[in-house]
N, CA and C atoms as an extended XYZ file, in Angstrom:
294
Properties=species:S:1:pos:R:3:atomname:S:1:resname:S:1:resid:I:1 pbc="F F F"
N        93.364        1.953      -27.721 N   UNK     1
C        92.638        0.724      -27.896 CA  UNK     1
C        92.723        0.321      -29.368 C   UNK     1
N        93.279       -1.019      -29.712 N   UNK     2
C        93.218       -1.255      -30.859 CA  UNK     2
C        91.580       -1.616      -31.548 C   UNK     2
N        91.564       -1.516      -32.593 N   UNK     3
C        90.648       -1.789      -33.807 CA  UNK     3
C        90.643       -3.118      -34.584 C   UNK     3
N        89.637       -3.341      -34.817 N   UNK     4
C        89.673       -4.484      -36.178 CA  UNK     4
C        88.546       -4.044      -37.256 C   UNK     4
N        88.497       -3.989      -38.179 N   UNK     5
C        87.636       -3.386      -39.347 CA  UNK     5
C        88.228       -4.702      -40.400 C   UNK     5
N        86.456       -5.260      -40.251 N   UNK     6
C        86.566       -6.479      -41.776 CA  UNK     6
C        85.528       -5.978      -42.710 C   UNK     6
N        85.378       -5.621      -44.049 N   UNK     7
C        84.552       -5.464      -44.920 CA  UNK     7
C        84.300       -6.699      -45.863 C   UNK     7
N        83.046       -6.857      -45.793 N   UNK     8
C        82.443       -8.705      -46.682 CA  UNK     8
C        81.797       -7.922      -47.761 C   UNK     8
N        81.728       -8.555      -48.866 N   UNK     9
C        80.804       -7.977      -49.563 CA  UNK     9
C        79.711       -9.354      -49.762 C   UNK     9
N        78.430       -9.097      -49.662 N   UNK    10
C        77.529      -10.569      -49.675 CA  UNK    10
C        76.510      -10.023      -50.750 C   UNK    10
N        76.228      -11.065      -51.489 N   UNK    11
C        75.454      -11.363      -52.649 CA  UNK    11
C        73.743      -11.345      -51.959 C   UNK    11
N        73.402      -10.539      -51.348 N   UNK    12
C        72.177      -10.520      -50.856 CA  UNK    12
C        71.615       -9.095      -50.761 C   UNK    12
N        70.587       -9.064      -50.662 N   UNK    13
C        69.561       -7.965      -50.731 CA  UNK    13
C        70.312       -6.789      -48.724 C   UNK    13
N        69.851       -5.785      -49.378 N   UNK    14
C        70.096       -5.237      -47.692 CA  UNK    14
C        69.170       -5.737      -46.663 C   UNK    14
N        68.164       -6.100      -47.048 N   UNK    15
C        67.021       -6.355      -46.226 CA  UNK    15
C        67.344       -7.795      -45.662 C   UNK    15
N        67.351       -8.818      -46.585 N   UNK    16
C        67.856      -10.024      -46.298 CA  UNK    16
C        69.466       -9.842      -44.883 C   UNK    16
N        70.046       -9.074      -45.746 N   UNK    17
C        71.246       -9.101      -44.342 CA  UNK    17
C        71.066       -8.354      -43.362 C   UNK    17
N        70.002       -7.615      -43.261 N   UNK    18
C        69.261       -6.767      -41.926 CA  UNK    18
C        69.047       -7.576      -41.119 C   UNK    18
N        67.737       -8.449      -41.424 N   UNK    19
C        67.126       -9.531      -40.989 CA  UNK    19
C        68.169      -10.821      -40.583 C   UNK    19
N        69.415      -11.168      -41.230 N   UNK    20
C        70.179      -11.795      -40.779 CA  UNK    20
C        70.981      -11.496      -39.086 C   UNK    20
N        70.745      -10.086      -39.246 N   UNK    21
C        72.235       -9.205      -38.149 CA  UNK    21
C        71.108       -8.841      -37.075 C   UNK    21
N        69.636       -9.059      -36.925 N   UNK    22
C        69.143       -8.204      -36.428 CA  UNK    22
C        67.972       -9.042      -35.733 C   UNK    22
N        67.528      -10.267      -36.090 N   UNK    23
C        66.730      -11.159      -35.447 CA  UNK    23
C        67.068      -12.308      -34.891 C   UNK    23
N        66.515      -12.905      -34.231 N   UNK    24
C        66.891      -13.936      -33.709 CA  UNK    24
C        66.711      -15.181      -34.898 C   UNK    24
N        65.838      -15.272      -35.596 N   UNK    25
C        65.363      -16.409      -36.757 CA  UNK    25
C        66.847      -16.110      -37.394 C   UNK    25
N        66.663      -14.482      -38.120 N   UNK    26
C        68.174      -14.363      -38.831 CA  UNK    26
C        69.244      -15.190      -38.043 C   UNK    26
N        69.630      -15.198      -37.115 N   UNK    27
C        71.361      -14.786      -36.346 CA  UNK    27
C        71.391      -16.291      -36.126 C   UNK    27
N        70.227      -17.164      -35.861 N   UNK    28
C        70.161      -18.749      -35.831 CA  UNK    28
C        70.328      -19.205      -36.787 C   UNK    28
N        69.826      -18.436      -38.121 N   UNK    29
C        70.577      -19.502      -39.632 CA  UNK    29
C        71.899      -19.680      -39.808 C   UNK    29
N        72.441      -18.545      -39.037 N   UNK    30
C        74.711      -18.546      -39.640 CA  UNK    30
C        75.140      -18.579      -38.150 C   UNK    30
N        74.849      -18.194      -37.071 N   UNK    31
C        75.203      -18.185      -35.908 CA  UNK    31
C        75.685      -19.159      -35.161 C   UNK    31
N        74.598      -19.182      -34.065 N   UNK    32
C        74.024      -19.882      -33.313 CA  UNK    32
C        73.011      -20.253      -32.676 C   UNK    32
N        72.179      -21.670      -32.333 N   UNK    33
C        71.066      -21.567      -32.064 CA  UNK    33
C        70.221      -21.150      -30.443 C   UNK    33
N        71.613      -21.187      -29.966 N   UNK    34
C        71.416      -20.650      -28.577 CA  UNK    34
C        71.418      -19.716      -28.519 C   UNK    34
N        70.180      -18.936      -28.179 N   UNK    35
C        70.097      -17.110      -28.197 CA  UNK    35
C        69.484      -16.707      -27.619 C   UNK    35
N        69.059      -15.886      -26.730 N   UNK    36
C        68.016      -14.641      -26.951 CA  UNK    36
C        67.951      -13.662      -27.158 C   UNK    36
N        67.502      -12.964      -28.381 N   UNK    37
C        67.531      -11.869      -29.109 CA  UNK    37
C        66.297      -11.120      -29.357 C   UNK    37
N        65.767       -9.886      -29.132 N   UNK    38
C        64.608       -9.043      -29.263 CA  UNK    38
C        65.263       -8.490      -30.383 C   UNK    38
N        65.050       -7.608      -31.505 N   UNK    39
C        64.879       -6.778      -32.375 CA  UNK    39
C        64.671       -5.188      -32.074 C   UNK    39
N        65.310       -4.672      -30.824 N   UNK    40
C        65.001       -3.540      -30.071 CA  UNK    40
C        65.381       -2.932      -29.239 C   UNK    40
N        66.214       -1.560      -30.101 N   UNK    41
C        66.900       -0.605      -29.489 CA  UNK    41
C        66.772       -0.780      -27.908 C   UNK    41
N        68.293       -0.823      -27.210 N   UNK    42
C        68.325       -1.253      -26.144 CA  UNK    42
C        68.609       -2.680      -25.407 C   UNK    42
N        67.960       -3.076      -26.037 N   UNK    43
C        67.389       -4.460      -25.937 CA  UNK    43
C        68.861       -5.604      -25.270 C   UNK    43
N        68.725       -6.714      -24.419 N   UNK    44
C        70.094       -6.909      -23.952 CA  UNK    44
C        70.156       -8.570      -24.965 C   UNK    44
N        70.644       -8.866      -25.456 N   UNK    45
C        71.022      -10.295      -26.900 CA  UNK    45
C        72.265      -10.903      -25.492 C   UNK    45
N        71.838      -12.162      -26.000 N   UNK    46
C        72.695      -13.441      -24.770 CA  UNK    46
C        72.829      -14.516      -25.936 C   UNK    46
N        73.854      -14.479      -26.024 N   UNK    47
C        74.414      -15.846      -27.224 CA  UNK    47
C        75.567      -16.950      -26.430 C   UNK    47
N        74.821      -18.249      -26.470 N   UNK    48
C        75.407      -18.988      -25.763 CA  UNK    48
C        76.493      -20.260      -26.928 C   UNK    48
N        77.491      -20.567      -27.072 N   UNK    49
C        78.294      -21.846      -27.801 CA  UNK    49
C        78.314      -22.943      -26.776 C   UNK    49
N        77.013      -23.431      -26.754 N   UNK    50
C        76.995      -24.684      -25.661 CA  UNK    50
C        77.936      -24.464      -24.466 C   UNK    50
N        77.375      -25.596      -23.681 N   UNK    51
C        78.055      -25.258      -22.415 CA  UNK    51
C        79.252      -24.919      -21.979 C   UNK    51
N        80.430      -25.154      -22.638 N   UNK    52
C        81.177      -25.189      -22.335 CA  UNK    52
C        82.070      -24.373      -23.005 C   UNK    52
N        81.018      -23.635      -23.769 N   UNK    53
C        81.368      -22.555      -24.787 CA  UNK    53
C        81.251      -20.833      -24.211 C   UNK    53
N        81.581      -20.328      -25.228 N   UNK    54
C        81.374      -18.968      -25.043 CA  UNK    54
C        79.862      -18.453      -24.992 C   UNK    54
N        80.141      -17.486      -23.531 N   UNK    55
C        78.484      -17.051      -23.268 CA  UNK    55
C        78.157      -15.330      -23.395 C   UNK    55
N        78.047      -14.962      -24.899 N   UNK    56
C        78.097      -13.921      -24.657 CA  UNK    56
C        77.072      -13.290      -24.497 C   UNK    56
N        77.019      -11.259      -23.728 N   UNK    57
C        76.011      -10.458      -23.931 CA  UNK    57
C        75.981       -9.230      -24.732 C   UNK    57
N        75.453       -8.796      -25.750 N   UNK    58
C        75.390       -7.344      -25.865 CA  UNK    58
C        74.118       -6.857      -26.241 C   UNK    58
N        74.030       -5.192      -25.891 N   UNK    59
C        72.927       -4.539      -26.162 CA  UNK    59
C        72.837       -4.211      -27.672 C   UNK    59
N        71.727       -3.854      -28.126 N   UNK    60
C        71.656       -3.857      -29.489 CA  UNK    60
C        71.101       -1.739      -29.261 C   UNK    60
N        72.448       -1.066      -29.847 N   UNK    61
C        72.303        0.100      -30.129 CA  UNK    61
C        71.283        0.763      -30.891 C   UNK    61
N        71.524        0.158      -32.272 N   UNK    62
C        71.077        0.855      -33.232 CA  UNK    62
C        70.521       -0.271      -33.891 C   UNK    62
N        69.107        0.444      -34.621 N   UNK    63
C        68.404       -0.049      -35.832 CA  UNK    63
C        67.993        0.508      -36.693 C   UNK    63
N        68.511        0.437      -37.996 N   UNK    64
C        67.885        1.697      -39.051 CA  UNK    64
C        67.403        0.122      -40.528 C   UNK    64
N        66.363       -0.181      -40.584 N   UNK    65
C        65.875       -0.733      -41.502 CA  UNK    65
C        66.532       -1.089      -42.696 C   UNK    65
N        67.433       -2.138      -43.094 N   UNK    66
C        67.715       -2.371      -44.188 CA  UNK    66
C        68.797       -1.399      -44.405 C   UNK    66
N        69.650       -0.805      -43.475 N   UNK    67
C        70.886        0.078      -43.762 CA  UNK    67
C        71.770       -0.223      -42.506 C   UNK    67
N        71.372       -0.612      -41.378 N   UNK    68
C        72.410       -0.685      -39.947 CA  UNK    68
C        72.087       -1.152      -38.937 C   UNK    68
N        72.754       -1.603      -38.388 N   UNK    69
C        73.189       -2.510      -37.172 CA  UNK    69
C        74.223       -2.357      -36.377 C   UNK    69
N        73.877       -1.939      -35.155 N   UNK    70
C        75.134       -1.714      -34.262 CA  UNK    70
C        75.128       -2.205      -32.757 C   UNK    70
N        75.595       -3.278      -32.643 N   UNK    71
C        75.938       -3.991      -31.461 CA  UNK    71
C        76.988       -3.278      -30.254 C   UNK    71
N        76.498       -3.520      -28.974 N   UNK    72
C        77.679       -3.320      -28.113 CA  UNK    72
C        78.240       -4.363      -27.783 C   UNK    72
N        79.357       -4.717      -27.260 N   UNK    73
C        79.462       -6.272      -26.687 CA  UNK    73
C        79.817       -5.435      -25.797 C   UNK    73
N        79.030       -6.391      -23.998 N   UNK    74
C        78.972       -6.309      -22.761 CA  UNK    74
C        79.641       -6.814      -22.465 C   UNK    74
N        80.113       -8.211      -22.960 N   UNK    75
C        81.414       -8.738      -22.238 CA  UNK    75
C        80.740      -10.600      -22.388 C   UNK    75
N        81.686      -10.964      -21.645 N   UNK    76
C        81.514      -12.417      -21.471 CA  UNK    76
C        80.717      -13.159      -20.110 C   UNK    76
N        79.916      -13.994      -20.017 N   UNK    77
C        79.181      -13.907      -18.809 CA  UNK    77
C        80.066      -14.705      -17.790 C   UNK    77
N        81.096      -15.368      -18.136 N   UNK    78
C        81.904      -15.919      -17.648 CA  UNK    78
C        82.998      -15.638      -17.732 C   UNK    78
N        83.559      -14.897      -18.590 N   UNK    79
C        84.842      -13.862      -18.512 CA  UNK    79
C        84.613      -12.670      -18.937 C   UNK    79
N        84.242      -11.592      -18.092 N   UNK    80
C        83.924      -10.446      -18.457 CA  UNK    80
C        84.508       -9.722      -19.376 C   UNK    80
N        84.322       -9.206      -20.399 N   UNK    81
C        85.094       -8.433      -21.223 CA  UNK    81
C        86.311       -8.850      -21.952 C   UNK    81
N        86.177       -9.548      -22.834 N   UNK    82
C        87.532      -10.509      -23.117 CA  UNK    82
C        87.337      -10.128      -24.589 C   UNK    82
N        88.301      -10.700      -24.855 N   UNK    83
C        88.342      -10.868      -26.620 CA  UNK    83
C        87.896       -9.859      -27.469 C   UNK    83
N        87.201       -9.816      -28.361 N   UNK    84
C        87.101       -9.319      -29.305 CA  UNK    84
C        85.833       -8.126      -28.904 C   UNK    84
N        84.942       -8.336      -27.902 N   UNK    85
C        84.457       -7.654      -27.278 CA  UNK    85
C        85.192       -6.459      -26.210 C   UNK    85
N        86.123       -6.834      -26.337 N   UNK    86
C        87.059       -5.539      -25.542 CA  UNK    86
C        87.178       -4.108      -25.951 C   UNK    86
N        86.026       -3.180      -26.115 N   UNK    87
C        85.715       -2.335      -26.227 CA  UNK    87
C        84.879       -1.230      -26.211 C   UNK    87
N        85.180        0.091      -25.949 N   UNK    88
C        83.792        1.122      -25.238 CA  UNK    88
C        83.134        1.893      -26.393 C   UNK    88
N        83.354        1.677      -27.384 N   UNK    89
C        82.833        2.698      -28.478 CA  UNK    89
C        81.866        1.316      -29.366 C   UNK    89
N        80.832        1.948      -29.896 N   UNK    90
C        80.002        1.255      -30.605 CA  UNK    90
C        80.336        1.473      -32.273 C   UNK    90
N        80.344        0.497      -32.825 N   UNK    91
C        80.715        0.618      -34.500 CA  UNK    91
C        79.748       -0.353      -35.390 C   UNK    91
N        79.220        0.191      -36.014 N   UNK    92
C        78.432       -0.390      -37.085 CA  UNK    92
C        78.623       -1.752      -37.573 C   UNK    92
N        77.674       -2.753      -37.288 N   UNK    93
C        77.966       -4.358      -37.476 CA  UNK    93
C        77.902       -4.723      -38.746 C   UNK    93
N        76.630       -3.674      -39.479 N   UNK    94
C        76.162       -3.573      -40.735 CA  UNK    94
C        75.916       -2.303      -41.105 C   UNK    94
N        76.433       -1.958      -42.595 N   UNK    95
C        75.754       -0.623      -42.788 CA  UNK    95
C        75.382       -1.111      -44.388 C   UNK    95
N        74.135       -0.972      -44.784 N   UNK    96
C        73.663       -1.385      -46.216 CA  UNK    96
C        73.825       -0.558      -47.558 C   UNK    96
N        73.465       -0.491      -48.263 N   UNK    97
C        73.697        0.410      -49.354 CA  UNK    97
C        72.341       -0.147      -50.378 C   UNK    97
N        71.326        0.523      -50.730 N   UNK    98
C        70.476        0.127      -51.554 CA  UNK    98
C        70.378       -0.030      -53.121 C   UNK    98
């Protein structure tokens, strides 16, 4: 299974990009505003690109405060498992550094 690994470096606090990767208020400022997102291990996140857009789901793995974030992608609700979500291993969305 191939990989993709992008490293950003952002001019912001860890906490600030926690809160970006990890709430729904966050993920609606750069995202999108179509969401539903809990803050909680387990938890199932539904991100919609308007109708006619991409409808995605994933569970939210991991939460470690101001250091990580780790998403699964479930797939597409209309094309299951496609794209960039095409994969079984979970990898860190965010990992912070204080």
């Amino acid at each position: 299974m191939s990989q993709m690994k992008q490293q950003v470096r952002i001019c912001a606090s860890p906490s600030t990009v926690y809160q970006s990767l990890s709430t729904q208020a966050g993920l609606r400022a750069w995202w999108t505003s179509d969401m539903i997102v809990e803050p909680r291990v387990g938890s199932i996140a539904e991100f919609s690109h308007g109708e006619e857009g991409t409808h995605l789901r994933a569970r939210l793995v991991e939460l470690v405060p101001d250091n990580q974030v780790v998403w699964d992608c479930l797939g597409y609700l209309a094309v299951p498992a496609q794209g960039l979500c095409r994969r079984k291993n979970t990898r860190p969305f965010f990992k912070g550094k204080a």
